[in-house]
Amino acid sequence: MDYTELKLRLMQQGAKFTAAARKTMCHNRFGHITFSDYATTGGIVAVLDKRVYVNIPEKFQGTSFEVDVFEDKLILKYHNRIIKISFCIIPVPKYALDVERLSDNTPVRELVMTHADRVRISPVHGCSYHCNFCTSNEAYYKEILCEQLDQAFNIALNDPYNKPCHVLISGGTPNEEINSYAWINDIYYYFPHKYPQFDFDVMLSPRGMRPEQTSMKDYDEFLHYLYDECGVKTLSVNLELYNDRFRDRFIPDKAAVGKDNYYRFILQAVEIFGEKSVRSSLVVGLESEEDTLNGVRALLDCGCLPVLSAFVPAPGTDMANYPAPSVEFLLETARKANDMAREAKLQLGPLCRPCTHNSITIEEGEIVI
Ligand code: SF4
């Protein structure tokens, strides 16, 4: 087995964590070691041999992997045999494990969440878009006040278990209303100015400064606002799927924006933010390999870094009972996508190594069991 296959098997199968392992890990008074927010970030982030990052869902049965302790160190076993690699864990933050709250009783982890070395700020609770596989789809829509986000952000920055190094201001997508756009535009401005010591990344869909501004000029104005005025460093503009039939069915709001508008927005973003500063996620496992690779090609042609995310059938979503893709399918697709990216003198994203923990990446080297 190589590191790529090991990573994908861990992401797909998860691992049991023995009592001895749990004792050495950060946990709360109930012994919980994880907090699951989104389907793809619900596990423990582990580092294999100090270089391969992987999100490992916590499983109590149905997996061949076990995290245990040997000679005071965490070890990883596969079918009860020790894999000869170093195995470390990046802790889940204390505010998430202990459900710390703001003065108004809002759980901090509803507004911010640290994964690996990045803290995510979530200005929108829920989302005005309804992507069928997304856990935000079912949540009620609410715009969070900037002061509340700032309080939560400060708690995350000072967390005793995990202090983040960079920041994502993520979706959901705001309502198409002038006030909603103005409110989130202020948040994009506020945080990078107040915390210039951090690099800020923003995840969003193609848009202008105000609703229904979708001309190239509008895109250009908004992207310049983010880059020149706000000081945002990188963007994530997620295409999600390539095949129009699946886009209409699974991501109707993004389908309504139109793939061409995604490409136009991304092209312009690369122009303004620079090479390797714009990435876009594709969900692998809902459409054919050919569709996904066509999506990879289209993104590379825009100068954008494709990020491959394995489809995870998340409980509570419309797609909870859809089958997860096989490791073999993911491997095959990822290897071809990686070759295409290298040929284009780009690479599969994200560039931040710790942030690759929940993406399909090609990792060098064989492992010994
Ligand atoms: S736009 Fe993003 S946050 Fe909103 S439903 Fe789609 S995937 Fe989820």
mmCIF file of C-alpha atoms and ligand atoms in Angstrom:
data_model
loop_
_atom_site.group_PDB
_atom_site.id
_atom_site.type_symbol
_atom_site.label_atom_id
_atom_site.label_comp_id
_atom_site.label_asym_id
_atom_site.label_seq_id
_atom_site.Cartn_x
_atom_site.Cartn_y
_atom_site.Cartn_z
ATOM 1 C CA MET A 1 0.000 0.000 0.000
ATOM 2 C CA ASP A 2 1.248 3.550 -0.630
ATOM 3 C CA TYR A 3 0.545 6.686 1.391
ATOM 4 C CA THR A 4 -2.201 7.834 -0.987
ATOM 5 C CA GLU A 5 -4.114 4.583 -0.602
ATOM 6 C CA LEU A 6 -3.585 4.537 3.163
ATOM 7 C CA LYS A 7 -4.893 8.107 3.423
ATOM 8 C CA LEU A 8 -7.994 7.340 1.350
ATOM 9 C CA ARG A 9 -8.730 4.113 3.230
ATOM 10 C CA LEU A 10 -8.475 5.982 6.536
ATOM 11 C CA MET A 11 -10.749 8.770 5.277
ATOM 12 C CA GLN A 12 -13.342 6.308 3.979
ATOM 13 C CA GLN A 13 -13.229 3.621 6.695
ATOM 14 C CA GLY A 14 -12.306 5.627 9.782
ATOM 15 C CA ALA A 15 -10.603 4.029 12.774
ATOM 16 C CA LYS A 16 -11.349 2.735 16.243
ATOM 17 C CA PHE A 17 -9.605 4.643 19.003
ATOM 18 C CA THR A 18 -8.729 2.362 21.945
ATOM 19 C CA ALA A 19 -9.246 3.445 25.559
ATOM 20 C CA ALA A 20 -5.471 3.805 25.937
ATOM 21 C CA ALA A 21 -5.321 6.081 22.871
ATOM 22 C CA ARG A 22 -8.269 8.183 24.007
ATOM 23 C CA LYS A 23 -6.604 8.699 27.387
ATOM 24 C CA THR A 24 -3.595 10.360 25.728
ATOM 25 C CA MET A 25 -5.753 12.563 23.446
ATOM 26 C CA CYS A 26 -7.532 15.822 24.280
ATOM 27 C CA HIS A 27 -11.048 14.922 25.391
ATOM 28 C CA ASN A 28 -13.899 16.413 27.354
ATOM 29 C CA ARG A 29 -15.361 15.250 30.677
ATOM 30 C CA PHE A 30 -17.516 12.713 28.849
ATOM 31 C CA GLY A 31 -14.443 11.238 27.120
ATOM 32 C CA HIS A 32 -15.414 12.614 23.686
ATOM 33 C CA ILE A 33 -12.443 13.166 21.378
ATOM 34 C CA THR A 34 -14.209 14.524 18.274
ATOM 35 C CA PHE A 35 -16.724 17.102 17.302
ATOM 36 C CA SER A 36 -18.464 16.615 13.985
ATOM 37 C CA ASP A 37 -19.655 19.758 12.204
ATOM 38 C CA TYR A 38 -19.510 19.095 8.469
ATOM 39 C CA ALA A 39 -19.492 15.654 6.854
ATOM 40 C CA THR A 40 -15.942 16.041 5.551
ATOM 41 C CA THR A 41 -14.438 17.524 8.698
ATOM 42 C CA GLY A 42 -15.963 15.320 11.342
ATOM 43 C CA GLY A 43 -12.951 13.195 12.238
ATOM 44 C CA ILE A 44 -9.630 13.456 13.979
ATOM 45 C CA VAL A 45 -6.849 15.068 11.954
ATOM 46 C CA ALA A 46 -3.754 12.852 12.040
ATOM 47 C CA VAL A 47 -0.265 13.381 10.643
ATOM 48 C CA LEU A 48 1.481 10.329 9.180
ATOM 49 C CA ASP A 49 5.278 10.474 9.164
ATOM 50 C CA LYS A 50 5.129 14.237 9.799
ATOM 51 C CA ARG A 51 3.971 14.977 6.245
ATOM 52 C CA VAL A 52 0.692 13.280 5.254
ATOM 53 C CA TYR A 53 -2.441 14.821 6.787
ATOM 54 C CA VAL A 54 -5.647 12.821 6.989
ATOM 55 C CA ASN A 55 -9.092 13.260 8.534
ATOM 56 C CA ILE A 56 -10.013 10.007 10.280
ATOM 57 C CA PRO A 57 -13.677 9.561 11.262
ATOM 58 C CA GLU A 58 -14.097 7.957 14.675
ATOM 59 C CA LYS A 59 -15.678 4.489 14.271
ATOM 60 C CA PHE A 60 -16.668 1.936 16.855
ATOM 61 C CA GLN A 61 -17.094 -0.928 14.385
ATOM 62 C CA GLY A 62 -16.782 -1.780 10.674
ATOM 63 C CA THR A 63 -13.187 -0.629 10.218
ATOM 64 C CA SER A 64 -9.868 -2.487 9.932
ATOM 65 C CA PHE A 65 -7.925 0.438 11.432
ATOM 66 C CA GLU A 66 -7.198 0.968 15.105
ATOM 67 C CA VAL A 67 -5.371 3.775 16.864
ATOM 68 C CA ASP A 68 -3.619 2.435 19.960
ATOM 69 C CA VAL A 69 -0.673 3.159 22.243
ATOM 70 C CA PHE A 70 2.683 1.362 22.280
ATOM 71 C CA GLU A 71 5.604 2.432 24.460
ATOM 72 C CA ASP A 72 3.800 5.679 25.333
ATOM 73 C CA LYS A 73 3.306 6.640 21.661
ATOM 74 C CA LEU A 74 0.231 6.571 19.469
ATOM 75 C CA ILE A 75 0.394 3.888 16.799
ATOM 76 C CA LEU A 76 -1.808 2.929 13.856
ATOM 77 C CA LYS A 77 -2.790 -0.695 13.235
ATOM 78 C CA TYR A 78 -4.327 -2.244 10.110
ATOM 79 C CA HIS A 79 -5.894 -5.690 10.566
ATOM 80 C CA ASN A 80 -4.169 -5.799 13.973
ATOM 81 C CA ARG A 81 -0.700 -5.253 12.505
ATOM 82 C CA ILE A 82 1.291 -2.132 13.295
ATOM 83 C CA ILE A 83 1.927 0.184 10.336
ATOM 84 C CA LYS A 84 5.538 1.327 10.612
ATOM 85 C CA ILE A 85 5.009 5.083 10.482
ATOM 86 C CA SER A 86 5.018 7.886 13.014
ATOM 87 C CA PHE A 87 1.454 8.819 13.951
ATOM 88 C CA CYS A 88 0.486 12.148 15.563
ATOM 89 C CA ILE A 89 -2.814 13.834 16.169
ATOM 90 C CA ILE A 90 -3.803 17.493 15.883
ATOM 91 C CA PRO A 91 -6.185 18.159 18.765
ATOM 92 C CA VAL A 92 -9.797 19.192 18.412
ATOM 93 C CA PRO A 93 -10.047 22.620 20.126
ATOM 94 C CA LYS A 94 -11.208 22.803 23.715
ATOM 95 C CA TYR A 95 -14.032 25.227 22.922
ATOM 96 C CA ALA A 96 -15.553 22.594 20.618
ATOM 97 C CA LEU A 97 -15.071 19.590 22.921
ATOM 98 C CA ASP A 98 -16.374 21.452 25.985
ATOM 99 C CA VAL A 99 -19.140 23.322 24.105
ATOM 100 C CA GLU A 100 -17.909 26.705 25.378
ATOM 101 C CA ARG A 101 -20.456 29.500 24.938
ATOM 102 C CA LEU A 102 -20.520 33.235 24.314
ATOM 103 C CA SER A 103 -22.071 35.552 26.898
ATOM 104 C CA ASP A 104 -25.439 35.220 25.071
ATOM 105 C CA ASN A 105 -25.211 31.390 25.357
ATOM 106 C CA THR A 106 -24.401 30.742 21.660
ATOM 107 C CA PRO A 107 -21.991 27.789 21.349
ATOM 108 C CA VAL A 108 -18.667 29.107 20.035
ATOM 109 C CA ARG A 109 -18.366 26.121 17.694
ATOM 110 C CA GLU A 110 -21.487 27.248 15.814
ATOM 111 C CA LEU A 111 -19.652 30.397 14.703
ATOM 112 C CA VAL A 112 -16.043 29.290 14.340
ATOM 113 C CA MET A 113 -14.283 25.950 14.091
ATOM 114 C CA THR A 114 -10.595 25.047 13.990
ATOM 115 C CA HIS A 115 -9.485 22.149 11.788
ATOM 116 C CA ALA A 116 -5.791 21.299 11.631
ATOM 117 C CA ASP A 117 -4.055 24.728 11.488
ATOM 118 C CA ARG A 118 -6.954 26.806 10.111
ATOM 119 C CA VAL A 119 -9.899 28.419 11.851
ATOM 120 C CA ARG A 120 -13.127 28.789 9.914
ATOM 121 C CA ILE A 121 -15.431 31.742 10.555
ATOM 122 C CA SER A 122 -19.040 30.995 9.543
ATOM 123 C CA PRO A 123 -20.930 34.289 9.104
ATOM 124 C CA VAL A 124 -24.063 32.534 7.828
ATOM 125 C CA HIS A 125 -25.802 29.857 9.843
ATOM 126 C CA GLY A 126 -27.361 27.583 7.214
ATOM 127 C CA CYS A 127 -27.222 28.776 3.611
ATOM 128 C CA SER A 128 -29.500 30.397 1.048
ATOM 129 C CA TYR A 129 -28.331 27.679 -1.408
ATOM 130 C CA HIS A 130 -29.495 24.101 -1.100
ATOM 131 C CA CYS A 131 -26.861 21.636 -2.228
ATOM 132 C CA ASN A 132 -28.324 18.216 -1.538
ATOM 133 C CA PHE A 133 -25.204 16.677 -0.018
ATOM 134 C CA CYS A 134 -24.446 19.565 2.339
ATOM 135 C CA THR A 135 -25.302 19.579 6.040
ATOM 136 C CA SER A 136 -25.984 23.338 5.867
ATOM 137 C CA ASN A 137 -28.889 22.559 3.588
ATOM 138 C CA GLU A 138 -31.159 21.575 6.479
ATOM 139 C CA ALA A 139 -30.057 24.275 8.947
ATOM 140 C CA TYR A 140 -32.166 27.427 9.398
ATOM 141 C CA TYR A 141 -30.784 30.595 7.797
ATOM 142 C CA LYS A 142 -29.350 33.282 10.069
ATOM 143 C CA GLU A 143 -26.861 36.104 9.571
ATOM 144 C CA ILE A 144 -24.478 36.298 12.532
ATOM 145 C CA LEU A 145 -23.513 39.690 13.948
ATOM 146 C CA CYS A 146 -19.900 40.667 13.384
ATOM 147 C CA GLU A 147 -19.409 41.298 17.150
ATOM 148 C CA GLN A 148 -20.488 37.751 17.943
ATOM 149 C CA LEU A 149 -18.158 36.317 15.303
ATOM 150 C CA ASP A 150 -15.310 38.399 16.701
ATOM 151 C CA GLN A 151 -15.914 37.144 20.253
ATOM 152 C CA ALA A 152 -15.937 33.557 19.025
ATOM 153 C CA PHE A 153 -12.863 34.167 16.867
ATOM 154 C CA ASN A 154 -10.917 35.420 19.883
ATOM 155 C CA ILE A 155 -11.812 32.318 21.849
ATOM 156 C CA ALA A 156 -10.531 30.180 18.943
ATOM 157 C CA LEU A 157 -7.295 32.181 18.707
ATOM 158 C CA ASN A 158 -6.582 31.580 22.394
ATOM 159 C CA ASP A 159 -7.630 27.944 22.543
ATOM 160 C CA PRO A 160 -5.283 25.958 24.805
ATOM 161 C CA TYR A 161 -5.360 22.795 22.648
ATOM 162 C CA ASN A 162 -5.072 24.184 19.130
ATOM 163 C CA LYS A 163 -4.042 27.703 18.073
ATOM 164 C CA PRO A 164 -4.749 28.327 14.386
ATOM 165 C CA CYS A 165 -2.284 29.854 11.895
ATOM 166 C CA HIS A 166 -4.623 31.054 9.151
ATOM 167 C CA VAL A 167 -8.293 31.840 8.601
ATOM 168 C CA LEU A 168 -11.137 30.893 6.275
ATOM 169 C CA ILE A 169 -14.258 33.023 6.074
ATOM 170 C CA SER A 170 -16.589 30.391 4.710
ATOM 171 C CA GLY A 171 -20.072 30.030 3.274
ATOM 172 C CA GLY A 172 -23.010 29.549 3.385
ATOM 173 C CA THR A 173 -24.167 31.828 0.721
ATOM 174 C CA PRO A 174 -25.986 34.988 1.880
ATOM 175 C CA ASN A 175 -29.519 35.804 0.795
ATOM 176 C CA GLU A 176 -29.768 37.689 -2.485
ATOM 177 C CA GLU A 177 -30.744 40.908 -0.724
ATOM 178 C CA ILE A 178 -28.952 44.205 -0.635
ATOM 179 C CA ASN A 179 -28.651 44.201 3.180
ATOM 180 C CA SER A 180 -27.311 40.655 3.298
ATOM 181 C CA TYR A 181 -24.640 41.440 0.728
ATOM 182 C CA ALA A 182 -23.670 44.658 2.538
ATOM 183 C CA TRP A 183 -23.476 42.817 5.889
ATOM 184 C CA ILE A 184 -21.151 40.061 4.604
ATOM 185 C CA ASN A 185 -19.061 42.540 2.592
ATOM 186 C CA ASP A 186 -18.379 44.329 5.892
ATOM 187 C CA ILE A 187 -17.278 41.043 7.471
ATOM 188 C CA TYR A 188 -14.850 40.415 4.598
ATOM 189 C CA TYR A 189 -13.386 43.861 5.347
ATOM 190 C CA TYR A 190 -13.476 43.745 9.153
ATOM 191 C CA PHE A 191 -11.471 40.599 9.953
ATOM 192 C CA PRO A 192 -8.405 40.985 7.698
ATOM 193 C CA HIS A 193 -8.054 44.597 8.888
ATOM 194 C CA LYS A 194 -8.399 43.777 12.565
ATOM 195 C CA TYR A 195 -6.130 40.711 12.379
ATOM 196 C CA PRO A 196 -3.451 41.509 9.763
ATOM 197 C CA GLN A 197 -1.119 38.891 11.247
ATOM 198 C CA PHE A 198 -3.225 36.158 9.580
ATOM 199 C CA ASP A 199 -3.754 35.198 5.952
ATOM 200 C CA PHE A 200 -7.446 35.235 5.080
ATOM 201 C CA ASP A 201 -9.127 32.927 2.612
ATOM 202 C CA VAL A 202 -12.747 33.403 1.505
ATOM 203 C CA MET A 203 -15.117 30.693 0.211
ATOM 204 C CA LEU A 204 -17.965 32.002 -1.922
ATOM 205 C CA SER A 205 -19.909 31.682 -5.158
ATOM 206 C CA PRO A 206 -19.564 34.055 -8.141
ATOM 207 C CA ARG A 207 -21.151 37.407 -7.311
ATOM 208 C CA GLY A 208 -20.820 41.180 -7.527
ATOM 209 C CA MET A 209 -20.905 43.749 -4.716
ATOM 210 C CA ARG A 210 -24.704 43.702 -4.778
ATOM 211 C CA PRO A 211 -27.307 41.072 -5.708
ATOM 212 C CA GLU A 212 -27.960 40.467 -9.397
ATOM 213 C CA GLN A 213 -24.702 42.135 -10.408
ATOM 214 C CA THR A 214 -23.277 39.383 -12.579
ATOM 215 C CA SER A 215 -21.577 41.136 -15.453
ATOM 216 C CA MET A 216 -17.836 40.764 -15.905
ATOM 217 C CA LYS A 217 -17.476 44.354 -14.714
ATOM 218 C CA ASP A 218 -19.437 43.517 -11.545
ATOM 219 C CA TYR A 219 -17.287 40.473 -10.852
ATOM 220 C CA ASP A 220 -14.173 42.531 -11.402
ATOM 221 C CA GLU A 221 -15.352 45.252 -9.000
ATOM 222 C CA PHE A 222 -16.161 42.751 -6.232
ATOM 223 C CA LEU A 223 -12.925 40.765 -6.667
ATOM 224 C CA HIS A 224 -10.908 43.996 -6.496
ATOM 225 C CA TYR A 225 -12.826 44.919 -3.340
ATOM 226 C CA LEU A 226 -11.821 41.610 -1.724
ATOM 227 C CA TYR A 227 -8.203 41.780 -2.820
ATOM 228 C CA ASP A 228 -7.322 45.491 -2.761
ATOM 229 C CA GLU A 229 -9.582 46.852 -0.043
ATOM 230 C CA CYS A 230 -10.142 43.885 2.260
ATOM 231 C CA GLY A 231 -6.713 42.276 1.919
ATOM 232 C CA VAL A 232 -8.038 38.750 1.339
ATOM 233 C CA LYS A 233 -5.194 36.524 0.105
ATOM 234 C CA THR A 234 -6.868 33.484 -1.467
ATOM 235 C CA LEU A 235 -10.297 32.347 -2.685
ATOM 236 C CA SER A 236 -12.216 29.102 -2.896
ATOM 237 C CA VAL A 237 -14.949 29.141 -5.560
ATOM 238 C CA ASN A 238 -16.365 25.638 -5.540
ATOM 239 C CA LEU A 239 -17.745 24.274 -8.801
ATOM 240 C CA GLU A 240 -18.700 21.003 -6.997
ATOM 241 C CA LEU A 241 -19.864 19.065 -10.086
ATOM 242 C CA TYR A 242 -19.318 19.248 -13.845
ATOM 243 C CA ASN A 243 -22.154 17.235 -15.420
ATOM 244 C CA ASP A 244 -25.121 19.577 -16.007
ATOM 245 C CA ARG A 245 -27.696 16.875 -15.255
ATOM 246 C CA PHE A 246 -26.165 16.269 -11.830
ATOM 247 C CA ARG A 247 -25.670 19.983 -11.240
ATOM 248 C CA ASP A 248 -29.398 20.586 -11.849
ATOM 249 C CA ARG A 249 -30.302 17.710 -9.556
ATOM 250 C CA PHE A 250 -27.827 18.013 -6.667
ATOM 251 C CA ILE A 251 -26.751 21.681 -6.646
ATOM 252 C CA PRO A 252 -29.681 23.564 -8.212
ATOM 253 C CA ASP A 253 -28.659 27.048 -7.027
ATOM 254 C CA LYS A 254 -25.107 26.677 -8.278
ATOM 255 C CA ALA A 255 -26.474 25.246 -11.519
ATOM 256 C CA ALA A 256 -28.642 28.369 -11.863
ATOM 257 C CA VAL A 257 -25.542 30.580 -11.560
ATOM 258 C CA GLY A 258 -24.197 28.720 -14.601
ATOM 259 C CA LYS A 259 -20.886 26.983 -15.163
ATOM 260 C CA ASP A 260 -19.756 29.716 -17.557
ATOM 261 C CA ASN A 261 -20.207 32.313 -14.834
ATOM 262 C CA TYR A 262 -18.100 30.177 -12.500
ATOM 263 C CA TYR A 263 -15.334 30.040 -15.124
ATOM 264 C CA ARG A 264 -15.536 33.778 -15.826
ATOM 265 C CA PHE A 265 -15.412 34.610 -12.106
ATOM 266 C CA ILE A 266 -12.540 32.184 -11.449
ATOM 267 C CA LEU A 267 -10.525 33.416 -14.459
ATOM 268 C CA GLN A 268 -10.855 36.984 -13.274
ATOM 269 C CA ALA A 269 -10.016 35.974 -9.697
ATOM 270 C CA VAL A 270 -6.794 34.282 -10.875
ATOM 271 C CA GLU A 271 -5.955 37.443 -12.801
ATOM 272 C CA ILE A 272 -6.363 39.589 -9.679
ATOM 273 C CA PHE A 273 -5.258 37.271 -6.833
ATOM 274 C CA GLY A 274 -2.436 35.620 -8.767
ATOM 275 C CA GLU A 275 -1.390 32.125 -9.792
ATOM 276 C CA LYS A 276 -2.182 29.349 -7.302
ATOM 277 C CA SER A 277 -4.310 31.705 -5.196
ATOM 278 C CA VAL A 278 -7.708 30.447 -6.348
ATOM 279 C CA ARG A 279 -8.998 26.912 -5.856
ATOM 280 C CA SER A 280 -12.254 25.097 -6.518
ATOM 281 C CA SER A 281 -13.639 21.874 -5.056
ATOM 282 C CA LEU A 282 -15.082 19.018 -7.067
ATOM 283 C CA VAL A 283 -17.094 16.322 -5.318
ATOM 284 C CA VAL A 284 -15.795 12.937 -6.477
ATOM 285 C CA GLY A 285 -18.102 9.945 -6.510
ATOM 286 C CA LEU A 286 -21.440 11.386 -7.644
ATOM 287 C CA GLU A 287 -20.626 11.707 -11.336
ATOM 288 C CA SER A 288 -18.445 9.612 -13.642
ATOM 289 C CA GLU A 289 -14.677 9.761 -13.686
ATOM 290 C CA GLU A 290 -14.886 11.400 -17.115
ATOM 291 C CA ASP A 291 -17.165 14.158 -15.764
ATOM 292 C CA THR A 292 -14.860 14.858 -12.838
ATOM 293 C CA LEU A 293 -11.809 14.966 -15.101
ATOM 294 C CA ASN A 294 -13.631 17.350 -17.453
ATOM 295 C CA GLY A 295 -14.235 19.552 -14.411
ATOM 296 C CA VAL A 296 -10.544 19.323 -13.514
ATOM 297 C CA ARG A 297 -9.617 20.306 -17.086
ATOM 298 C CA ALA A 298 -12.000 23.284 -17.071
ATOM 299 C CA LEU A 299 -10.590 24.557 -13.770
ATOM 300 C CA LEU A 300 -6.979 24.091 -14.862
ATOM 301 C CA ASP A 301 -7.764 26.015 -18.042
ATOM 302 C CA CYS A 302 -8.810 28.920 -15.798
ATOM 303 C CA GLY A 303 -5.486 28.690 -13.910
ATOM 304 C CA CYS A 304 -7.322 27.430 -10.825
ATOM 305 C CA LEU A 305 -6.208 24.677 -8.414
ATOM 306 C CA PRO A 306 -8.752 21.816 -8.419
ATOM 307 C CA VAL A 307 -9.488 20.338 -4.998
ATOM 308 C CA LEU A 308 -10.912 16.819 -4.987
ATOM 309 C CA SER A 309 -13.321 15.975 -2.167
ATOM 310 C CA ALA A 310 -14.713 12.482 -1.768
ATOM 311 C CA PHE A 311 -18.505 12.436 -1.606
ATOM 312 C CA VAL A 312 -19.572 11.665 1.974
ATOM 313 C CA PRO A 313 -23.217 10.595 2.478
ATOM 314 C CA ALA A 314 -23.897 12.813 5.480
ATOM 315 C CA PRO A 315 -26.595 11.819 7.983
ATOM 316 C CA GLY A 316 -29.506 14.256 8.005
ATOM 317 C CA THR A 317 -29.091 15.216 4.325
ATOM 318 C CA ASP A 318 -31.177 14.134 1.323
ATOM 319 C CA MET A 319 -28.248 12.004 0.235
ATOM 320 C CA ALA A 320 -27.611 10.141 3.483
ATOM 321 C CA ASN A 321 -28.397 6.809 1.819
ATOM 322 C CA TYR A 322 -26.355 7.301 -1.349
ATOM 323 C CA PRO A 323 -23.370 4.953 -1.598
ATOM 324 C CA ALA A 324 -19.944 6.387 -0.792
ATOM 325 C CA PRO A 325 -17.440 5.994 -3.647
ATOM 326 C CA SER A 326 -14.948 3.135 -3.464
ATOM 327 C CA VAL A 327 -11.323 3.814 -2.600
ATOM 328 C CA GLU A 328 -10.356 2.312 -5.979
ATOM 329 C CA PHE A 329 -12.562 4.828 -7.845
ATOM 330 C CA LEU A 330 -11.151 7.731 -5.832
ATOM 331 C CA LEU A 331 -7.565 6.570 -6.392
ATOM 332 C CA GLU A 332 -7.989 6.153 -10.136
ATOM 333 C CA THR A 333 -9.654 9.559 -10.551
ATOM 334 C CA ALA A 334 -7.159 11.340 -8.311
ATOM 335 C CA ARG A 335 -4.119 9.903 -10.074
ATOM 336 C CA LYS A 336 -5.397 11.029 -13.478
ATOM 337 C CA ALA A 337 -6.370 14.456 -12.123
ATOM 338 C CA ASN A 338 -2.940 14.824 -10.530
ATOM 339 C CA ASP A 339 -1.217 14.034 -13.846
ATOM 340 C CA MET A 340 -3.389 16.627 -15.604
ATOM 341 C CA ALA A 341 -2.547 19.259 -12.981
ATOM 342 C CA ARG A 342 1.186 18.588 -13.270
ATOM 343 C CA GLU A 343 1.036 18.791 -17.049
ATOM 344 C CA ALA A 344 -0.664 22.179 -16.678
ATOM 345 C CA LYS A 345 2.169 23.217 -14.299
ATOM 346 C CA LEU A 346 -0.369 23.504 -11.497
ATOM 347 C CA GLN A 347 -1.278 21.033 -8.764
ATOM 348 C CA LEU A 348 -4.221 19.640 -6.854
ATOM 349 C CA GLY A 349 -5.145 21.907 -3.949
ATOM 350 C CA PRO A 350 -5.167 22.993 -1.294
ATOM 351 C CA LEU A 351 -1.577 24.228 -1.043
ATOM 352 C CA CYS A 352 -1.553 24.352 2.758
ATOM 353 C CA ARG A 353 -0.403 20.861 3.807
ATOM 354 C CA PRO A 354 -2.435 20.590 7.049
ATOM 355 C CA CYS A 355 -5.536 21.698 5.099
ATOM 356 C CA THR A 356 -5.160 18.674 2.782
ATOM 357 C CA HIS A 357 -6.489 16.484 5.610
ATOM 358 C CA ASN A 358 -9.943 16.068 4.031
ATOM 359 C CA SER A 359 -9.001 16.313 0.339
ATOM 360 C CA ILE A 360 -7.855 13.603 -2.030
ATOM 361 C CA THR A 361 -4.183 14.261 -2.642
ATOM 362 C CA ILE A 362 -1.450 12.149 -4.189
ATOM 363 C CA GLU A 363 1.223 11.372 -1.604
ATOM 364 C CA GLU A 364 4.675 9.989 -2.367
ATOM 365 C CA GLY A 365 6.061 6.714 -1.029
ATOM 366 C CA GLU A 366 5.187 3.187 0.074
ATOM 367 C CA ILE A 367 4.377 2.187 3.628
ATOM 368 C CA VAL A 368 5.514 -0.901 5.505
ATOM 369 C CA ILE A 369 3.104 -2.978 7.572
HETATM 370 S S1 SF4 B 1 -23.326 26.711 -1.169
HETATM 371 FE FE1 SF4 B 1 -21.858 25.635 0.168
HETATM 372 S S2 SF4 B 1 -22.678 25.869 2.260
HETATM 373 FE FE2 SF4 B 1 -24.354 26.359 0.824
HETATM 374 S S3 SF4 B 1 -25.497 24.449 0.597
HETATM 375 FE FE3 SF4 B 1 -23.971 24.556 -1.102
HETATM 376 S S4 SF4 B 1 -22.155 23.442 -0.332
HETATM 377 FE FE4 SF4 B 1 -23.469 23.921 1.453
#
